[in-house]
Amino acid sequence: MAVFNIIHITKYKYNFPIKESINEVRLFPHNFENQDVLQYSLLISNDPNVSFTNDYHGNKVGNFNILEAHTEMTIESRMLVRVNHSLKIPELDDTKVCDLNLHNDIYLLRLCTPETIKKQEEINAILKEINYENKSIIAIAFDCSQYIFNHFTYTKGITNIETTVDEILGHRKGVYQDFAHVLLQLLRTAGIPSRYVSGYICPNESGLRGEGATHAWVEIYTPKQGWLGIDPTNNIWTMDNHVKLSVGMNFKDCTPVKGTFKGFSKQTLSVCVSIGYEDGRHFEGINDVELEKNSVEFELQLNHAEQQQQ
């Protein structure tokens, strides 16, 4: 069990005033059986009214508008969460894909439908190589994660939020959201309900890739144990330092901040993630991102994955 105090600050600056900024945020940690949200607050510059809803996947979504002209906007998310993933360590479970009965569950059926990609034969070949047809759901998930960990290189800066699964399969390099998308394609092709998860991986001095920053992994569904998290970037089942924010078909369903505005402006984006522990330890990471788009009106869709790679 671990308790984390996480402060996530997203700051936009514009070289000319912009107006009619309409935004949507998904920065709210989940309450679920092995993660408790003890405290939470959301602070936004100009103190706009925020309306809250739940999306199709059950994520909490905040919507707000800043209509007056402004040259910067700051979104600060503060959370105190307690995590106990040891409650969800995969048990001995011999359930196979053929044992699943999903005919009456539209949500799970949707989550086991793979994308249409050009290199699907390469996905099929990987599944054949691990001999997935004779294995349990748990074993397939781990073997697919292990394949990605062993055959794909963790490299920052060569992919972005628009990189496709075909492109990732082509160069076999990328970061956590890329590995999560490949794992989703493998698992869904095998017939396993799977979903993308965005969150944080808090440092525990174990040398995990992606520590101290935003992260992404995958959850699989089993009838006996429900949703289980697996992190292909590190080839592990999720642990106490994985803090969950949102879930979806892919990262687009989990975009932490997106919106539109009007104005001719060049923007910069600064993101700071601070993680504190009960014993007084503290970790902080800051990324500065320059956004090239300049237009009268356009949609700005940013997520932590893009911020990490800049």
Tab-separated table of C-alpha atoms in Angstrom:
chain	number	residue	atom	x	y	z
A	1	MET	CA	0.000	0.000	0.000
A	2	ALA	CA	1.258	3.483	-0.857
A	3	VAL	CA	-0.036	7.055	-0.517
A	4	PHE	CA	0.949	9.722	-3.048
A	5	ASN	CA	0.442	13.478	-3.088
A	6	ILE	CA	0.449	14.421	-6.790
A	7	ILE	CA	0.361	17.971	-8.146
A	8	HIS	CA	0.011	18.331	-11.910
A	9	ILE	CA	0.305	21.861	-13.355
A	10	THR	CA	-0.383	22.544	-17.033
A	11	LYS	CA	0.384	26.106	-18.144
A	12	TYR	CA	-0.311	27.606	-21.560
A	13	LYS	CA	1.152	30.958	-22.675
A	14	TYR	CA	0.153	32.880	-25.803
A	15	ASN	CA	2.196	35.646	-27.442
A	16	PHE	CA	-1.047	37.445	-28.415
A	17	PRO	CA	-4.327	37.469	-26.493
A	18	ILE	CA	-6.766	34.667	-27.347
A	19	LYS	CA	-10.438	34.397	-26.411
A	20	GLU	CA	-13.349	31.957	-26.235
A	21	SER	CA	-11.219	29.166	-24.839
A	22	ILE	CA	-13.482	26.133	-24.416
A	23	ASN	CA	-11.864	23.176	-22.681
A	24	GLU	CA	-12.383	19.619	-21.497
A	25	VAL	CA	-10.199	17.947	-18.864
A	26	ARG	CA	-9.768	14.362	-17.685
A	27	LEU	CA	-7.428	14.764	-14.735
A	28	PHE	CA	-9.519	13.081	-12.069
A	29	PRO	CA	-8.128	9.949	-10.396
A	30	HIS	CA	-10.404	6.916	-10.222
A	31	ASN	CA	-11.952	5.515	-7.074
A	32	PHE	CA	-11.881	1.754	-7.517
A	33	GLU	CA	-11.295	-1.270	-5.342
A	34	ASN	CA	-7.534	-0.879	-5.097
A	35	GLN	CA	-7.238	2.919	-5.373
A	36	ASP	CA	-8.844	5.409	-2.991
A	37	VAL	CA	-8.978	9.142	-3.703
A	38	LEU	CA	-8.475	10.767	-0.292
A	39	GLN	CA	-8.425	14.403	-1.455
A	40	TYR	CA	-8.807	16.182	-4.782
A	41	SER	CA	-8.945	19.780	-6.024
A	42	LEU	CA	-8.864	21.430	-9.450
A	43	LEU	CA	-7.637	25.029	-9.742
A	44	ILE	CA	-7.982	26.947	-13.020
A	45	SER	CA	-6.889	30.497	-13.790
A	46	ASN	CA	-9.749	33.051	-13.907
A	47	ASP	CA	-11.706	30.626	-11.692
A	48	PRO	CA	-14.267	29.577	-14.334
A	49	ASN	CA	-17.325	27.496	-13.523
A	50	VAL	CA	-16.615	23.820	-14.202
A	51	SER	CA	-19.408	21.405	-15.060
A	52	PHE	CA	-18.836	17.699	-14.453
A	53	THR	CA	-20.123	14.663	-16.307
A	54	ASN	CA	-19.131	11.013	-16.776
A	55	ASP	CA	-18.191	9.749	-20.224
A	56	TYR	CA	-18.968	6.394	-21.860
A	57	HIS	CA	-16.090	4.709	-20.028
A	58	GLY	CA	-17.033	6.103	-16.629
A	59	ASN	CA	-14.316	8.754	-16.533
A	60	LYS	CA	-15.110	12.012	-14.770
A	61	VAL	CA	-14.901	14.901	-17.237
A	62	GLY	CA	-14.727	18.625	-16.440
A	63	ASN	CA	-15.813	21.270	-18.956
A	64	PHE	CA	-15.095	24.989	-18.630
A	65	ASN	CA	-14.957	28.153	-20.748
A	66	ILE	CA	-12.811	31.292	-20.520
A	67	LEU	CA	-14.499	33.733	-22.864
A	68	GLU	CA	-12.572	36.914	-22.070
A	69	ALA	CA	-9.223	37.686	-23.723
A	70	HIS	CA	-6.187	36.224	-21.960
A	71	THR	CA	-2.497	35.503	-22.588
A	72	GLU	CA	-2.063	32.484	-20.320
A	73	MET	CA	-4.069	29.694	-18.749
A	74	THR	CA	-3.072	27.407	-15.896
A	75	ILE	CA	-4.775	24.160	-14.889
A	76	GLU	CA	-3.602	22.738	-11.560
A	77	SER	CA	-4.733	19.293	-10.432
A	78	ARG	CA	-3.997	18.253	-6.822
A	79	MET	CA	-4.683	14.748	-5.564
A	80	LEU	CA	-3.958	12.546	-2.571
A	81	VAL	CA	-4.421	8.876	-3.461
A	82	ARG	CA	-3.874	5.561	-1.721
A	83	VAL	CA	-3.035	2.570	-3.906
A	84	ASN	CA	-2.964	-1.138	-3.088
A	85	HIS	CA	-2.442	-3.092	-6.300
A	86	SER	CA	-1.423	-6.157	-4.313
A	87	LEU	CA	-5.173	-6.753	-4.079
A	88	LYS	CA	-5.196	-7.292	-7.836
A	89	ILE	CA	-2.134	-9.472	-8.416
A	90	PRO	CA	-3.300	-12.024	-11.025
A	91	GLU	CA	-4.345	-15.259	-9.422
A	92	LEU	CA	-3.910	-18.678	-10.941
A	93	ASP	CA	-6.616	-18.433	-13.572
A	94	ASP	CA	-6.979	-20.887	-16.446
A	95	THR	CA	-9.860	-19.035	-18.137
A	96	LYS	CA	-9.383	-19.054	-21.903
A	97	VAL	CA	-10.833	-16.813	-24.595
A	98	CYS	CA	-13.241	-19.574	-25.600
A	99	ASP	CA	-14.634	-19.506	-22.049
A	100	LEU	CA	-15.728	-15.871	-22.342
A	101	ASN	CA	-19.442	-15.199	-22.758
A	102	LEU	CA	-19.685	-11.651	-24.041
A	103	HIS	CA	-22.812	-11.858	-26.208
A	104	ASN	CA	-24.880	-9.691	-23.873
A	105	ASP	CA	-22.179	-7.157	-22.982
A	106	ILE	CA	-21.815	-4.525	-25.700
A	107	TYR	CA	-19.086	-2.669	-23.793
A	108	LEU	CA	-16.812	-5.709	-23.514
A	109	LEU	CA	-17.510	-6.693	-27.117
A	110	ARG	CA	-16.381	-3.267	-28.248
A	111	LEU	CA	-13.205	-3.571	-26.172
A	112	CYS	CA	-12.196	-6.796	-27.909
A	113	THR	CA	-12.541	-5.359	-31.416
A	114	PRO	CA	-9.105	-4.535	-32.914
A	115	GLU	CA	-8.370	-1.554	-35.140
A	116	THR	CA	-8.277	-2.045	-38.903
A	117	ILE	CA	-4.590	-1.725	-39.779
A	118	LYS	CA	-2.432	-2.543	-42.808
A	119	LYS	CA	0.014	-4.727	-40.875
A	120	GLN	CA	-2.517	-7.002	-39.244
A	121	GLU	CA	-0.639	-10.038	-40.571
A	122	GLU	CA	2.330	-8.987	-38.443
A	123	ILE	CA	0.067	-8.934	-35.385
A	124	ASN	CA	-1.246	-12.384	-36.316
A	125	ALA	CA	2.323	-13.661	-36.707
A	126	ILE	CA	3.285	-12.437	-33.224
A	127	LEU	CA	0.267	-14.203	-31.704
A	128	LYS	CA	1.154	-17.380	-33.577
A	129	GLU	CA	4.745	-17.142	-32.329
A	130	ILE	CA	3.602	-17.073	-28.689
A	131	ASN	CA	1.151	-19.931	-29.374
A	132	TYR	CA	-1.736	-17.953	-27.910
A	133	GLU	CA	-4.507	-20.390	-28.861
A	134	ASN	CA	-3.448	-22.897	-26.209
A	135	LYS	CA	-3.058	-20.428	-23.343
A	136	SER	CA	-5.156	-18.720	-20.710
A	137	ILE	CA	-6.141	-15.055	-20.921
A	138	ILE	CA	-3.609	-14.211	-18.188
A	139	ALA	CA	-0.803	-16.050	-19.996
A	140	ILE	CA	-1.599	-14.453	-23.363
A	141	ALA	CA	-1.525	-10.986	-21.823
A	142	PHE	CA	1.821	-11.520	-20.147
A	143	ASP	CA	3.407	-13.183	-23.189
A	144	CYS	CA	2.271	-10.335	-25.463
A	145	SER	CA	3.649	-7.782	-22.991
A	146	GLN	CA	6.924	-9.677	-22.793
A	147	TYR	CA	7.173	-9.825	-26.587
A	148	ILE	CA	6.815	-6.025	-26.828
A	149	PHE	CA	9.320	-5.498	-24.025
A	150	ASN	CA	11.897	-7.748	-25.738
A	151	HIS	CA	11.369	-6.701	-29.367
A	152	PHE	CA	10.513	-2.988	-29.216
A	153	THR	CA	12.988	-0.283	-28.188
A	154	TYR	CA	12.004	2.410	-25.698
A	155	THR	CA	12.971	5.628	-27.517
A	156	LYS	CA	11.665	9.138	-26.906
A	157	GLY	CA	11.110	11.700	-29.629
A	158	ILE	CA	10.401	9.519	-32.676
A	159	THR	CA	6.647	9.152	-32.198
A	160	ASN	CA	3.810	11.486	-31.251
A	161	ILE	CA	0.137	11.283	-30.388
A	162	GLU	CA	-0.787	10.750	-34.044
A	163	THR	CA	1.594	7.816	-34.621
A	164	THR	CA	-0.331	4.773	-35.859
A	165	VAL	CA	0.055	1.131	-34.890
A	166	ASP	CA	1.309	0.444	-38.432
A	167	GLU	CA	4.084	3.010	-37.980
A	168	ILE	CA	5.051	1.620	-34.576
A	169	LEU	CA	5.244	-1.897	-36.017
A	170	GLY	CA	7.417	-0.510	-38.829
A	171	HIS	CA	10.221	0.938	-36.693
A	172	ARG	CA	9.533	-1.008	-33.472
A	173	LYS	CA	10.444	1.993	-31.356
A	174	GLY	CA	8.463	4.359	-29.192
A	175	VAL	CA	7.317	5.146	-25.672
A	176	TYR	CA	4.619	3.997	-23.308
A	177	GLN	CA	1.523	5.019	-25.275
A	178	ASP	CA	2.955	3.316	-28.378
A	179	PHE	CA	3.576	0.059	-26.514
A	180	ALA	CA	0.100	0.224	-24.990
A	181	HIS	CA	-1.475	0.606	-28.440
A	182	VAL	CA	0.441	-2.371	-29.855
A	183	LEU	CA	-0.521	-4.485	-26.845
A	184	LEU	CA	-4.171	-3.504	-27.299
A	185	GLN	CA	-4.054	-4.620	-30.939
A	186	LEU	CA	-2.540	-7.972	-29.969
A	187	LEU	CA	-4.967	-8.663	-27.135
A	188	ARG	CA	-8.078	-7.585	-29.028
A	189	THR	CA	-7.042	-9.679	-32.019
A	190	ALA	CA	-6.813	-12.618	-29.611
A	191	GLY	CA	-10.352	-11.828	-28.453
A	192	ILE	CA	-9.526	-10.420	-25.007
A	193	PRO	CA	-11.437	-7.316	-23.814
A	194	SER	CA	-8.747	-4.694	-23.229
A	195	ARG	CA	-8.639	-0.966	-22.541
A	196	TYR	CA	-6.095	1.838	-22.528
A	197	VAL	CA	-5.247	3.394	-19.148
A	198	SER	CA	-3.649	6.784	-18.539
A	199	GLY	CA	-2.110	7.746	-15.226
A	200	TYR	CA	1.166	8.170	-13.394
A	201	ILE	CA	3.996	5.836	-12.469
A	202	CYS	CA	5.398	7.158	-9.203
A	203	PRO	CA	9.137	6.673	-8.581
A	204	ASN	CA	10.070	3.801	-6.277
A	205	GLU	CA	13.792	3.668	-7.120
A	206	SER	CA	13.374	0.394	-8.983
A	207	GLY	CA	14.519	1.753	-12.342
A	208	LEU	CA	11.157	1.418	-14.094
A	209	ARG	CA	10.867	3.227	-17.418
A	210	GLY	CA	8.609	6.262	-17.173
A	211	GLU	CA	8.984	6.796	-13.427
A	212	GLY	CA	8.175	10.218	-12.053
A	213	ALA	CA	5.860	11.236	-14.861
A	214	THR	CA	2.651	10.516	-16.681
A	215	HIS	CA	2.316	7.005	-18.034
A	216	ALA	CA	0.017	4.603	-19.877
A	217	TRP	CA	-0.682	0.896	-19.669
A	218	VAL	CA	-3.418	-1.650	-20.486
A	219	GLU	CA	-6.140	-3.393	-18.517
A	220	ILE	CA	-7.524	-6.793	-19.480
A	221	TYR	CA	-10.822	-8.264	-18.365
A	222	THR	CA	-11.229	-11.741	-16.875
A	223	PRO	CA	-14.553	-13.113	-15.571
A	224	LYS	CA	-12.950	-14.314	-12.323
A	225	GLN	CA	-10.876	-11.232	-11.443
A	226	GLY	CA	-12.361	-8.303	-13.340
A	227	TRP	CA	-9.939	-5.684	-14.682
A	228	LEU	CA	-6.209	-6.352	-14.321
A	229	GLY	CA	-3.517	-3.822	-15.274
A	230	ILE	CA	-0.404	-4.782	-17.221
A	231	ASP	CA	2.405	-2.366	-18.163
A	232	PRO	CA	4.174	-3.415	-21.403
A	233	THR	CA	6.739	-0.612	-21.085
A	234	ASN	CA	8.155	-2.415	-18.041
A	235	ASN	CA	6.682	-5.902	-18.628
A	236	ILE	CA	4.988	-6.028	-15.212
A	237	TRP	CA	1.517	-6.219	-13.752
A	238	THR	CA	0.569	-2.855	-12.267
A	239	MET	CA	1.957	-2.172	-8.813
A	240	ASP	CA	1.359	0.230	-5.946
A	241	ASN	CA	3.136	3.033	-7.810
A	242	HIS	CA	0.685	2.983	-10.748
A	243	VAL	CA	-1.934	5.703	-10.187
A	244	LYS	CA	-4.916	5.517	-12.541
A	245	LEU	CA	-6.571	8.579	-14.126
A	246	SER	CA	-8.822	7.419	-16.983
A	247	VAL	CA	-9.598	4.522	-19.328
A	248	GLY	CA	-10.767	4.144	-22.916
A	249	MET	CA	-10.421	2.452	-26.286
A	250	ASN	CA	-7.146	4.329	-26.831
A	251	PHE	CA	-5.376	7.485	-25.679
A	252	LYS	CA	-7.872	9.736	-27.476
A	253	ASP	CA	-10.520	8.675	-24.957
A	254	CYS	CA	-8.123	9.651	-22.153
A	255	THR	CA	-6.812	13.017	-23.398
A	256	PRO	CA	-6.127	14.989	-20.197
A	257	VAL	CA	-6.720	18.448	-21.732
A	258	LYS	CA	-8.336	19.377	-25.027
A	259	GLY	CA	-10.295	22.316	-26.343
A	260	THR	CA	-10.665	25.144	-28.825
A	261	PHE	CA	-9.973	28.874	-28.850
A	262	LYS	CA	-10.018	31.873	-31.181
A	263	GLY	CA	-7.024	34.055	-31.860
A	264	PHE	CA	-3.793	34.559	-33.817
A	265	SER	CA	-1.178	33.310	-31.408
A	266	LYS	CA	1.918	31.240	-30.996
A	267	GLN	CA	1.717	29.095	-27.876
A	268	THR	CA	4.039	27.469	-25.394
A	269	LEU	CA	3.116	24.754	-22.965
A	270	SER	CA	4.802	23.955	-19.645
A	271	VAL	CA	3.897	20.856	-17.639
A	272	CYS	CA	5.073	20.132	-14.109
A	273	VAL	CA	4.328	16.902	-12.247
A	274	SER	CA	5.251	16.784	-8.562
A	275	ILE	CA	4.961	13.573	-6.528
A	276	GLY	CA	5.283	13.472	-2.749
A	277	TYR	CA	5.480	10.485	-0.396
A	278	GLU	CA	4.413	9.892	3.193
A	279	ASP	CA	8.052	9.660	4.290
A	280	GLY	CA	8.825	13.159	2.974
A	281	ARG	CA	10.485	12.171	-0.305
A	282	HIS	CA	9.623	14.392	-3.239
A	283	PHE	CA	10.083	14.123	-7.008
A	284	GLU	CA	9.398	16.785	-9.618
A	285	GLY	CA	9.614	16.897	-13.381
A	286	ILE	CA	9.098	19.870	-15.717
A	287	ASN	CA	8.657	19.811	-19.496
A	288	ASP	CA	8.454	22.848	-21.783
A	289	VAL	CA	6.712	22.287	-25.105
A	290	GLU	CA	6.435	24.770	-27.953
A	291	LEU	CA	3.291	24.371	-30.039
A	292	GLU	CA	3.691	25.362	-33.655
A	293	LYS	CA	0.071	25.923	-34.665
A	294	ASN	CA	-1.036	29.500	-35.332
A	295	SER	CA	-4.576	30.060	-36.574
A	296	VAL	CA	-7.781	31.997	-36.215
A	297	GLU	CA	-9.600	29.027	-34.701
A	298	PHE	CA	-8.461	25.444	-34.211
A	299	GLU	CA	-8.753	22.492	-31.900
A	300	LEU	CA	-5.906	21.987	-29.456
A	301	GLN	CA	-5.578	18.381	-28.339
A	302	LEU	CA	-2.706	17.737	-25.962
A	303	ASN	CA	-1.978	14.847	-23.730
A	304	HIS	CA	0.779	13.915	-21.345
A	305	ALA	CA	2.252	11.447	-23.798
A	306	GLU	CA	3.025	14.234	-26.281
A	307	GLN	CA	4.361	16.408	-23.508
A	308	GLN	CA	6.736	13.683	-22.376
A	309	GLN	CA	8.255	13.184	-25.806
A	310	GLN	CA	9.173	16.791	-26.528
